[in-house]
């Protein structure tokens, strides 16, 4: 049994094209598509009433005109928030994206997604996976979906719901732990997603040799990242896909 036949892009737009539009919104995904990105990275978690939404923080304060914890909101309360004006007037009245709406847009644009299972403090990873994974598997082909998380319990539960030939799992690391290999083997991981400034060359070599795809987050300076490509990096997760693309195109044309 093998993993899905995923053709990884060089660039994955972090939370959509989050340098050009409010993060994790439908607008940010449309902007990524318009900039030529074929994949996006997004975050999913639950509102207090169990509705799955595309959102990163435990609170709504930073990226909306509301206040308070995401887990205290119902969908009728959340869907009226303005989640765009904080970024710029052009995005005034942008609405929080439900998982359902985001999956529909991804299908409309024929884009792939690295969906992070975002388990914020005090939230139940099993409940989150049970609610969101079947919906994602039903909407997207295995070649267009990677599910990632920092939370090992979430990843292990994902694997109980779908075998590796039907679902690619990615393990997120800030500092790569010594037991990285065992953690990845425990979930039949497809990919490892390290924080790029903290990744060491010998770690990257070992991961690559072990057969894992490397997707590094979050790199926004293509010249600073440039020597990492020779480490066997498959993809960069970036807020700045257009800047990265221009840099790489210029490098290739030399």
PDB file of C-alpha atoms in Angstrom:
ATOM      1  CA  UNK A   1       0.000   0.000   0.000  1.00  0.00           C
ATOM      2  CA  UNK A   2       1.269   3.435  -0.918  1.00  0.00           C
ATOM      3  CA  UNK A   3       0.279   7.003  -0.280  1.00  0.00           C
ATOM      4  CA  UNK A   4      -1.938   8.948  -2.700  1.00  0.00           C
ATOM      5  CA  UNK A   5      -0.177  10.043  -5.885  1.00  0.00           C
ATOM      6  CA  UNK A   6       0.167  13.666  -4.840  1.00  0.00           C
ATOM      7  CA  UNK A   7       2.100  15.963  -7.166  1.00  0.00           C
ATOM      8  CA  UNK A   8       3.459  18.508  -4.722  1.00  0.00           C
ATOM      9  CA  UNK A   9       3.833  22.094  -5.927  1.00  0.00           C
ATOM     10  CA  UNK A  10       6.996  24.035  -5.194  1.00  0.00           C
ATOM     11  CA  UNK A  11       4.924  26.741  -3.479  1.00  0.00           C
ATOM     12  CA  UNK A  12       1.928  26.424  -1.147  1.00  0.00           C
ATOM     13  CA  UNK A  13       0.117  29.630  -0.196  1.00  0.00           C
ATOM     14  CA  UNK A  14       0.022  29.946   3.611  1.00  0.00           C
ATOM     15  CA  UNK A  15      -3.522  30.509   4.897  1.00  0.00           C
ATOM     16  CA  UNK A  16      -4.269  31.388   1.300  1.00  0.00           C
ATOM     17  CA  UNK A  17      -2.333  34.307  -0.164  1.00  0.00           C
ATOM     18  CA  UNK A  18      -2.172  35.892   3.279  1.00  0.00           C
ATOM     19  CA  UNK A  19       0.165  38.731   2.240  1.00  0.00           C
ATOM     20  CA  UNK A  20      -2.466  39.910  -0.235  1.00  0.00           C
ATOM     21  CA  UNK A  21      -5.773  39.109   1.503  1.00  0.00           C
ATOM     22  CA  UNK A  22      -7.084  38.330   5.001  1.00  0.00           C
ATOM     23  CA  UNK A  23      -5.792  34.922   6.063  1.00  0.00           C
ATOM     24  CA  UNK A  24      -7.890  31.758   5.907  1.00  0.00           C
ATOM     25  CA  UNK A  25     -10.675  33.445   3.925  1.00  0.00           C
ATOM     26  CA  UNK A  26     -12.298  32.623   0.615  1.00  0.00           C
ATOM     27  CA  UNK A  27     -10.754  35.865  -0.667  1.00  0.00           C
ATOM     28  CA  UNK A  28      -7.270  34.683   0.284  1.00  0.00           C
ATOM     29  CA  UNK A  29      -7.753  31.414  -1.585  1.00  0.00           C
ATOM     30  CA  UNK A  30      -9.055  33.226  -4.658  1.00  0.00           C
ATOM     31  CA  UNK A  31      -6.040  35.554  -4.486  1.00  0.00           C
ATOM     32  CA  UNK A  32      -3.704  32.559  -4.279  1.00  0.00           C
ATOM     33  CA  UNK A  33      -5.340  31.031  -7.335  1.00  0.00           C
ATOM     34  CA  UNK A  34      -5.082  34.297  -9.269  1.00  0.00           C
ATOM     35  CA  UNK A  35      -1.372  34.468  -8.364  1.00  0.00           C
ATOM     36  CA  UNK A  36      -0.840  31.019  -9.877  1.00  0.00           C
ATOM     37  CA  UNK A  37      -0.715  28.938  -6.684  1.00  0.00           C
ATOM     38  CA  UNK A  38      -2.119  25.428  -7.132  1.00  0.00           C
ATOM     39  CA  UNK A  39      -2.207  24.553  -3.419  1.00  0.00           C
ATOM     40  CA  UNK A  40      -3.040  26.425  -0.231  1.00  0.00           C
ATOM     41  CA  UNK A  41      -2.445  25.742   3.447  1.00  0.00           C
ATOM     42  CA  UNK A  42      -5.435  26.384   5.736  1.00  0.00           C
ATOM     43  CA  UNK A  43      -6.507  25.797   9.348  1.00  0.00           C
ATOM     44  CA  UNK A  44      -9.721  24.138  10.475  1.00  0.00           C
ATOM     45  CA  UNK A  45     -11.335  24.058  13.912  1.00  0.00           C
ATOM     46  CA  UNK A  46     -14.784  24.069  15.494  1.00  0.00           C
ATOM     47  CA  UNK A  47     -17.085  26.748  16.787  1.00  0.00           C
ATOM     48  CA  UNK A  48     -18.833  26.222  20.093  1.00  0.00           C
ATOM     49  CA  UNK A  49     -21.824  24.671  18.322  1.00  0.00           C
ATOM     50  CA  UNK A  50     -19.619  22.209  16.435  1.00  0.00           C
ATOM     51  CA  UNK A  51     -19.605  24.020  13.085  1.00  0.00           C
ATOM     52  CA  UNK A  52     -16.253  23.553  11.315  1.00  0.00           C
ATOM     53  CA  UNK A  53     -14.672  26.825  10.178  1.00  0.00           C
ATOM     54  CA  UNK A  54     -11.435  27.894   8.543  1.00  0.00           C
ATOM     55  CA  UNK A  55      -9.662  29.785  11.313  1.00  0.00           C
ATOM     56  CA  UNK A  56      -6.267  29.810  13.019  1.00  0.00           C
ATOM     57  CA  UNK A  57      -6.528  31.540  16.386  1.00  0.00           C
ATOM     58  CA  UNK A  58      -8.340  30.397  19.514  1.00  0.00           C
ATOM     59  CA  UNK A  59      -9.956  33.851  19.576  1.00  0.00           C
ATOM     60  CA  UNK A  60     -11.593  36.041  16.947  1.00  0.00           C
ATOM     61  CA  UNK A  61     -10.008  39.289  18.190  1.00  0.00           C
ATOM     62  CA  UNK A  62      -7.034  39.555  15.807  1.00  0.00           C
ATOM     63  CA  UNK A  63      -8.767  38.852  12.526  1.00  0.00           C
ATOM     64  CA  UNK A  64     -12.325  40.139  12.942  1.00  0.00           C
ATOM     65  CA  UNK A  65     -14.410  42.955  14.367  1.00  0.00           C
ATOM     66  CA  UNK A  66     -15.542  40.632  17.167  1.00  0.00           C
ATOM     67  CA  UNK A  67     -14.095  39.662  20.514  1.00  0.00           C
ATOM     68  CA  UNK A  68     -13.871  36.442  22.468  1.00  0.00           C
ATOM     69  CA  UNK A  69     -13.085  32.786  22.060  1.00  0.00           C
ATOM     70  CA  UNK A  70     -14.007  30.871  18.940  1.00  0.00           C
ATOM     71  CA  UNK A  71     -15.403  28.044  21.074  1.00  0.00           C
ATOM     72  CA  UNK A  72     -18.071  30.320  22.573  1.00  0.00           C
ATOM     73  CA  UNK A  73     -19.576  31.265  19.205  1.00  0.00           C
ATOM     74  CA  UNK A  74     -22.379  29.669  17.232  1.00  0.00           C
ATOM     75  CA  UNK A  75     -22.422  29.760  13.448  1.00  0.00           C
ATOM     76  CA  UNK A  76     -25.200  32.399  13.338  1.00  0.00           C
ATOM     77  CA  UNK A  77     -22.957  34.607  15.516  1.00  0.00           C
ATOM     78  CA  UNK A  78     -19.730  33.874  13.659  1.00  0.00           C
ATOM     79  CA  UNK A  79     -21.031  34.267  10.125  1.00  0.00           C
ATOM     80  CA  UNK A  80     -21.950  37.933  10.635  1.00  0.00           C
ATOM     81  CA  UNK A  81     -18.453  38.949  11.754  1.00  0.00           C
ATOM     82  CA  UNK A  82     -16.408  41.161   9.446  1.00  0.00           C
ATOM     83  CA  UNK A  83     -13.155  39.227   9.018  1.00  0.00           C
ATOM     84  CA  UNK A  84     -11.668  41.438   6.305  1.00  0.00           C
ATOM     85  CA  UNK A  85     -11.594  45.090   7.409  1.00  0.00           C
ATOM     86  CA  UNK A  86      -8.666  44.488   9.796  1.00  0.00           C
ATOM     87  CA  UNK A  87      -6.579  43.659   6.715  1.00  0.00           C
ATOM     88  CA  UNK A  88      -7.775  46.425   4.431  1.00  0.00           C
ATOM     89  CA  UNK A  89     -10.815  48.385   3.300  1.00  0.00           C
ATOM     90  CA  UNK A  90     -10.981  46.377   0.067  1.00  0.00           C
ATOM     91  CA  UNK A  91     -11.954  43.340   2.136  1.00  0.00           C
ATOM     92  CA  UNK A  92     -14.592  44.997   4.317  1.00  0.00           C
ATOM     93  CA  UNK A  93     -17.380  42.608   5.222  1.00  0.00           C
ATOM     94  CA  UNK A  94     -15.506  39.466   4.160  1.00  0.00           C
ATOM     95  CA  UNK A  95     -17.102  36.631   6.128  1.00  0.00           C
ATOM     96  CA  UNK A  96     -15.631  33.708   8.047  1.00  0.00           C
ATOM     97  CA  UNK A  97     -15.437  30.656   5.815  1.00  0.00           C
ATOM     98  CA  UNK A  98     -17.199  27.488   6.850  1.00  0.00           C
ATOM     99  CA  UNK A  99     -15.383  24.291   5.970  1.00  0.00           C
ATOM    100  CA  UNK A 100     -18.233  23.474   3.593  1.00  0.00           C
ATOM    101  CA  UNK A 101     -17.851  26.753   1.691  1.00  0.00           C
ATOM    102  CA  UNK A 102     -14.071  26.415   1.521  1.00  0.00           C
ATOM    103  CA  UNK A 103     -14.193  22.882   0.172  1.00  0.00           C
ATOM    104  CA  UNK A 104     -16.665  24.005  -2.486  1.00  0.00           C
ATOM    105  CA  UNK A 105     -14.309  26.823  -3.534  1.00  0.00           C
ATOM    106  CA  UNK A 106     -11.299  24.504  -3.648  1.00  0.00           C
ATOM    107  CA  UNK A 107     -13.246  22.207  -5.951  1.00  0.00           C
ATOM    108  CA  UNK A 108     -14.406  25.106  -8.097  1.00  0.00           C
ATOM    109  CA  UNK A 109     -10.789  26.280  -8.510  1.00  0.00           C
ATOM    110  CA  UNK A 110      -9.420  22.717  -8.732  1.00  0.00           C
ATOM    111  CA  UNK A 111      -6.873  23.468  -6.011  1.00  0.00           C
ATOM    112  CA  UNK A 112      -5.142  21.197  -3.522  1.00  0.00           C
ATOM    113  CA  UNK A 113      -5.030  21.899   0.198  1.00  0.00           C
ATOM    114  CA  UNK A 114      -2.793  21.172   3.136  1.00  0.00           C
ATOM    115  CA  UNK A 115      -5.440  21.362   5.865  1.00  0.00           C
ATOM    116  CA  UNK A 116      -4.065  21.758   9.361  1.00  0.00           C
ATOM    117  CA  UNK A 117      -6.124  20.250  12.158  1.00  0.00           C
ATOM    118  CA  UNK A 118      -5.754  23.194  14.549  1.00  0.00           C
ATOM    119  CA  UNK A 119      -6.103  21.915  18.107  1.00  0.00           C
ATOM    120  CA  UNK A 120      -6.002  25.016  20.271  1.00  0.00           C
ATOM    121  CA  UNK A 121      -5.630  24.788  24.048  1.00  0.00           C
ATOM    122  CA  UNK A 122      -8.490  23.007  25.737  1.00  0.00           C
ATOM    123  CA  UNK A 123     -10.042  21.675  22.530  1.00  0.00           C
ATOM    124  CA  UNK A 124     -10.697  18.001  21.866  1.00  0.00           C
ATOM    125  CA  UNK A 125      -8.659  16.641  18.928  1.00  0.00           C
ATOM    126  CA  UNK A 126     -10.858  13.552  18.536  1.00  0.00           C
ATOM    127  CA  UNK A 127     -14.073  15.570  18.315  1.00  0.00           C
ATOM    128  CA  UNK A 128     -12.458  17.875  15.753  1.00  0.00           C
ATOM    129  CA  UNK A 129     -11.210  15.035  13.557  1.00  0.00           C
ATOM    130  CA  UNK A 130     -14.525  13.185  13.746  1.00  0.00           C
ATOM    131  CA  UNK A 131     -16.353  16.280  12.579  1.00  0.00           C
ATOM    132  CA  UNK A 132     -14.075  17.501   9.799  1.00  0.00           C
ATOM    133  CA  UNK A 133     -12.243  14.541   8.283  1.00  0.00           C
ATOM    134  CA  UNK A 134     -15.219  12.694   6.746  1.00  0.00           C
ATOM    135  CA  UNK A 135     -16.365  15.946   5.127  1.00  0.00           C
ATOM    136  CA  UNK A 136     -12.912  16.592   3.656  1.00  0.00           C
ATOM    137  CA  UNK A 137     -12.511  13.021   2.391  1.00  0.00           C
ATOM    138  CA  UNK A 138     -15.940  13.181   0.796  1.00  0.00           C
ATOM    139  CA  UNK A 139     -15.235  16.489  -0.968  1.00  0.00           C
ATOM    140  CA  UNK A 140     -11.647  16.131  -2.168  1.00  0.00           C
ATOM    141  CA  UNK A 141      -9.780  13.441  -4.048  1.00  0.00           C
ATOM    142  CA  UNK A 142      -6.791  11.948  -2.170  1.00  0.00           C
ATOM    143  CA  UNK A 143      -4.413  13.575  -4.665  1.00  0.00           C
ATOM    144  CA  UNK A 144      -5.558  17.054  -3.576  1.00  0.00           C
ATOM    145  CA  UNK A 145      -5.480  16.722   0.218  1.00  0.00           C
ATOM    146  CA  UNK A 146      -2.831  16.590   2.918  1.00  0.00           C
ATOM    147  CA  UNK A 147      -4.039  16.721   6.516  1.00  0.00           C
ATOM    148  CA  UNK A 148      -1.427  17.976   8.961  1.00  0.00           C
ATOM    149  CA  UNK A 149      -1.218  18.774  12.653  1.00  0.00           C
ATOM    150  CA  UNK A 150       1.105  19.416  15.567  1.00  0.00           C
ATOM    151  CA  UNK A 151      -1.254  17.235  17.612  1.00  0.00           C
ATOM    152  CA  UNK A 152      -0.215  13.577  17.451  1.00  0.00           C
ATOM    153  CA  UNK A 153      -3.535  12.377  18.884  1.00  0.00           C
ATOM    154  CA  UNK A 154      -5.358  14.135  16.054  1.00  0.00           C
ATOM    155  CA  UNK A 155      -3.115  12.514  13.451  1.00  0.00           C
ATOM    156  CA  UNK A 156      -3.431   9.059  15.020  1.00  0.00           C
ATOM    157  CA  UNK A 157      -7.205   9.376  14.992  1.00  0.00           C
ATOM    158  CA  UNK A 158      -7.144  10.513  11.357  1.00  0.00           C
ATOM    159  CA  UNK A 159      -5.262   7.363  10.521  1.00  0.00           C
ATOM    160  CA  UNK A 160      -7.848   5.160  12.231  1.00  0.00           C
ATOM    161  CA  UNK A 161     -10.482   6.715   9.960  1.00  0.00           C
ATOM    162  CA  UNK A 162      -8.555   6.437   6.682  1.00  0.00           C
ATOM    163  CA  UNK A 163      -5.664   4.213   5.532  1.00  0.00           C
ATOM    164  CA  UNK A 164      -2.545   5.741   4.065  1.00  0.00           C
ATOM    165  CA  UNK A 165      -3.507   5.014   0.452  1.00  0.00           C
ATOM    166  CA  UNK A 166      -6.615   7.169   0.960  1.00  0.00           C
ATOM    167  CA  UNK A 167      -5.194   9.984   3.105  1.00  0.00           C
ATOM    168  CA  UNK A 168      -1.824  11.708   3.204  1.00  0.00           C
ATOM    169  CA  UNK A 169      -0.881  12.863   6.714  1.00  0.00           C
ATOM    170  CA  UNK A 170       1.735  15.484   7.527  1.00  0.00           C
ATOM    171  CA  UNK A 171       3.460  15.891  10.906  1.00  0.00           C
ATOM    172  CA  UNK A 172       4.154  19.482  11.938  1.00  0.00           C
ATOM    173  CA  UNK A 173       7.259  20.296  13.981  1.00  0.00           C
ATOM    174  CA  UNK A 174       8.553  23.523  15.484  1.00  0.00           C
ATOM    175  CA  UNK A 175      11.776  22.162  16.889  1.00  0.00           C
ATOM    176  CA  UNK A 176      12.228  18.683  15.435  1.00  0.00           C
ATOM    177  CA  UNK A 177      12.201  16.193  18.330  1.00  0.00           C
ATOM    178  CA  UNK A 178      14.662  13.334  18.570  1.00  0.00           C
ATOM    179  CA  UNK A 179      11.792  10.868  18.225  1.00  0.00           C
ATOM    180  CA  UNK A 180      10.563  12.389  14.944  1.00  0.00           C
ATOM    181  CA  UNK A 181      10.919   9.108  13.090  1.00  0.00           C
ATOM    182  CA  UNK A 182       8.783   7.142  15.563  1.00  0.00           C
ATOM    183  CA  UNK A 183       6.109   9.848  15.557  1.00  0.00           C
ATOM    184  CA  UNK A 184       5.928   9.754  11.759  1.00  0.00           C
ATOM    185  CA  UNK A 185       5.898   5.961  11.601  1.00  0.00           C
ATOM    186  CA  UNK A 186       3.085   5.836  14.166  1.00  0.00           C
ATOM    187  CA  UNK A 187       0.725   7.645  11.768  1.00  0.00           C
ATOM    188  CA  UNK A 188       2.084   6.317   8.443  1.00  0.00           C
ATOM    189  CA  UNK A 189       2.999   9.911   7.571  1.00  0.00           C
ATOM    190  CA  UNK A 190       3.386  11.095   4.000  1.00  0.00           C
ATOM    191  CA  UNK A 191       5.155  14.340   4.839  1.00  0.00           C
ATOM    192  CA  UNK A 192       7.006  16.282   7.519  1.00  0.00           C
ATOM    193  CA  UNK A 193       6.360  20.002   7.910  1.00  0.00           C
ATOM    194  CA  UNK A 194       9.255  21.621   9.812  1.00  0.00           C
ATOM    195  CA  UNK A 195       9.676  25.262  10.812  1.00  0.00           C
ATOM    196  CA  UNK A 196      12.304  26.065   8.239  1.00  0.00           C
ATOM    197  CA  UNK A 197      14.773  28.205  10.275  1.00  0.00           C
ATOM    198  CA  UNK A 198      15.047  25.462  12.908  1.00  0.00           C
ATOM    199  CA  UNK A 199      15.524  22.544  10.527  1.00  0.00           C
ATOM    200  CA  UNK A 200      19.110  21.248  10.378  1.00  0.00           C
ATOM    201  CA  UNK A 201      20.743  19.774   7.305  1.00  0.00           C
ATOM    202  CA  UNK A 202      21.353  16.374   8.867  1.00  0.00           C
ATOM    203  CA  UNK A 203      17.701  16.183   9.958  1.00  0.00           C
ATOM    204  CA  UNK A 204      16.509  17.058   6.469  1.00  0.00           C
ATOM    205  CA  UNK A 205      18.827  14.456   4.953  1.00  0.00           C
ATOM    206  CA  UNK A 206      17.546  11.751   7.316  1.00  0.00           C
ATOM    207  CA  UNK A 207      13.908  12.651   6.671  1.00  0.00           C
ATOM    208  CA  UNK A 208      14.435  12.684   2.933  1.00  0.00           C
ATOM    209  CA  UNK A 209      16.261   9.359   3.003  1.00  0.00           C
ATOM    210  CA  UNK A 210      13.455   7.867   5.095  1.00  0.00           C
ATOM    211  CA  UNK A 211      11.066   8.650   2.247  1.00  0.00           C
ATOM    212  CA  UNK A 212       9.171  11.603   3.693  1.00  0.00           C
ATOM    213  CA  UNK A 213       8.249  14.659   1.659  1.00  0.00           C
ATOM    214  CA  UNK A 214       9.468  17.897   3.284  1.00  0.00           C
ATOM    215  CA  UNK A 215       7.135  20.898   3.329  1.00  0.00           C
ATOM    216  CA  UNK A 216       8.780  23.812   5.128  1.00  0.00           C
ATOM    217  CA  UNK A 217       6.832  26.619   6.809  1.00  0.00           C
ATOM    218  CA  UNK A 218       6.670  29.680   6.757  1.00  0.00           C
ATOM    219  CA  UNK A 219       9.308  31.117   4.435  1.00  0.00           C
ATOM    220  CA  UNK A 220       8.755  34.597   3.021  1.00  0.00           C
ATOM    221  CA  UNK A 221      12.269  35.598   1.916  1.00  0.00           C
ATOM    222  CA  UNK A 222      13.213  33.487  -1.107  1.00  0.00           C
ATOM    223  CA  UNK A 223      16.875  34.512  -1.055  1.00  0.00           C
ATOM    224  CA  UNK A 224      17.242  33.535   2.616  1.00  0.00           C
ATOM    225  CA  UNK A 225      15.625  30.182   1.893  1.00  0.00           C
ATOM    226  CA  UNK A 226      17.420  29.544  -1.379  1.00  0.00           C
ATOM    227  CA  UNK A 227      20.200  27.224  -0.157  1.00  0.00           C
ATOM    228  CA  UNK A 228      17.596  24.965   1.509  1.00  0.00           C
ATOM    229  CA  UNK A 229      16.315  23.608  -1.797  1.00  0.00           C
ATOM    230  CA  UNK A 230      19.379  21.407  -2.084  1.00  0.00           C
ATOM    231  CA  UNK A 231      18.347  19.771   1.200  1.00  0.00           C
ATOM    232  CA  UNK A 232      15.605  17.920  -0.665  1.00  0.00           C
ATOM    233  CA  UNK A 233      12.755  20.270   0.222  1.00  0.00           C
ATOM    234  CA  UNK A 234       9.631  19.473  -1.810  1.00  0.00           C
ATOM    235  CA  UNK A 235       7.512  22.541  -1.033  1.00  0.00           C
ATOM    236  CA  UNK A 236       7.647  25.895   0.710  1.00  0.00           C
ATOM    237  CA  UNK A 237       4.601  27.148   2.592  1.00  0.00           C
ATOM    238  CA  UNK A 238       4.692  30.927   2.142  1.00  0.00           C
ATOM    239  CA  UNK A 239       2.663  34.093   2.711  1.00  0.00           C
ATOM    240  CA  UNK A 240       4.334  35.473  -0.430  1.00  0.00           C
ATOM    241  CA  UNK A 241       3.830  32.997  -3.292  1.00  0.00           C
ATOM    242  CA  UNK A 242       4.158  35.663  -5.997  1.00  0.00           C
ATOM    243  CA  UNK A 243       7.473  36.954  -4.627  1.00  0.00           C
ATOM    244  CA  UNK A 244       8.796  33.405  -4.327  1.00  0.00           C
ATOM    245  CA  UNK A 245       7.664  32.560  -7.860  1.00  0.00           C
ATOM    246  CA  UNK A 246       9.376  35.621  -9.362  1.00  0.00           C
ATOM    247  CA  UNK A 247      12.598  34.802  -7.531  1.00  0.00           C
ATOM    248  CA  UNK A 248      12.586  31.162  -8.620  1.00  0.00           C
ATOM    249  CA  UNK A 249      11.728  32.093 -12.211  1.00  0.00           C
ATOM    250  CA  UNK A 250      14.669  34.518 -12.233  1.00  0.00           C
ATOM    251  CA  UNK A 251      16.984  31.848 -10.822  1.00  0.00           C
ATOM    252  CA  UNK A 252      15.944  29.388 -13.519  1.00  0.00           C
ATOM    253  CA  UNK A 253      16.448  31.939 -16.294  1.00  0.00           C
ATOM    254  CA  UNK A 254      20.064  32.624 -15.315  1.00  0.00           C
TER     255      UNK A 254
END
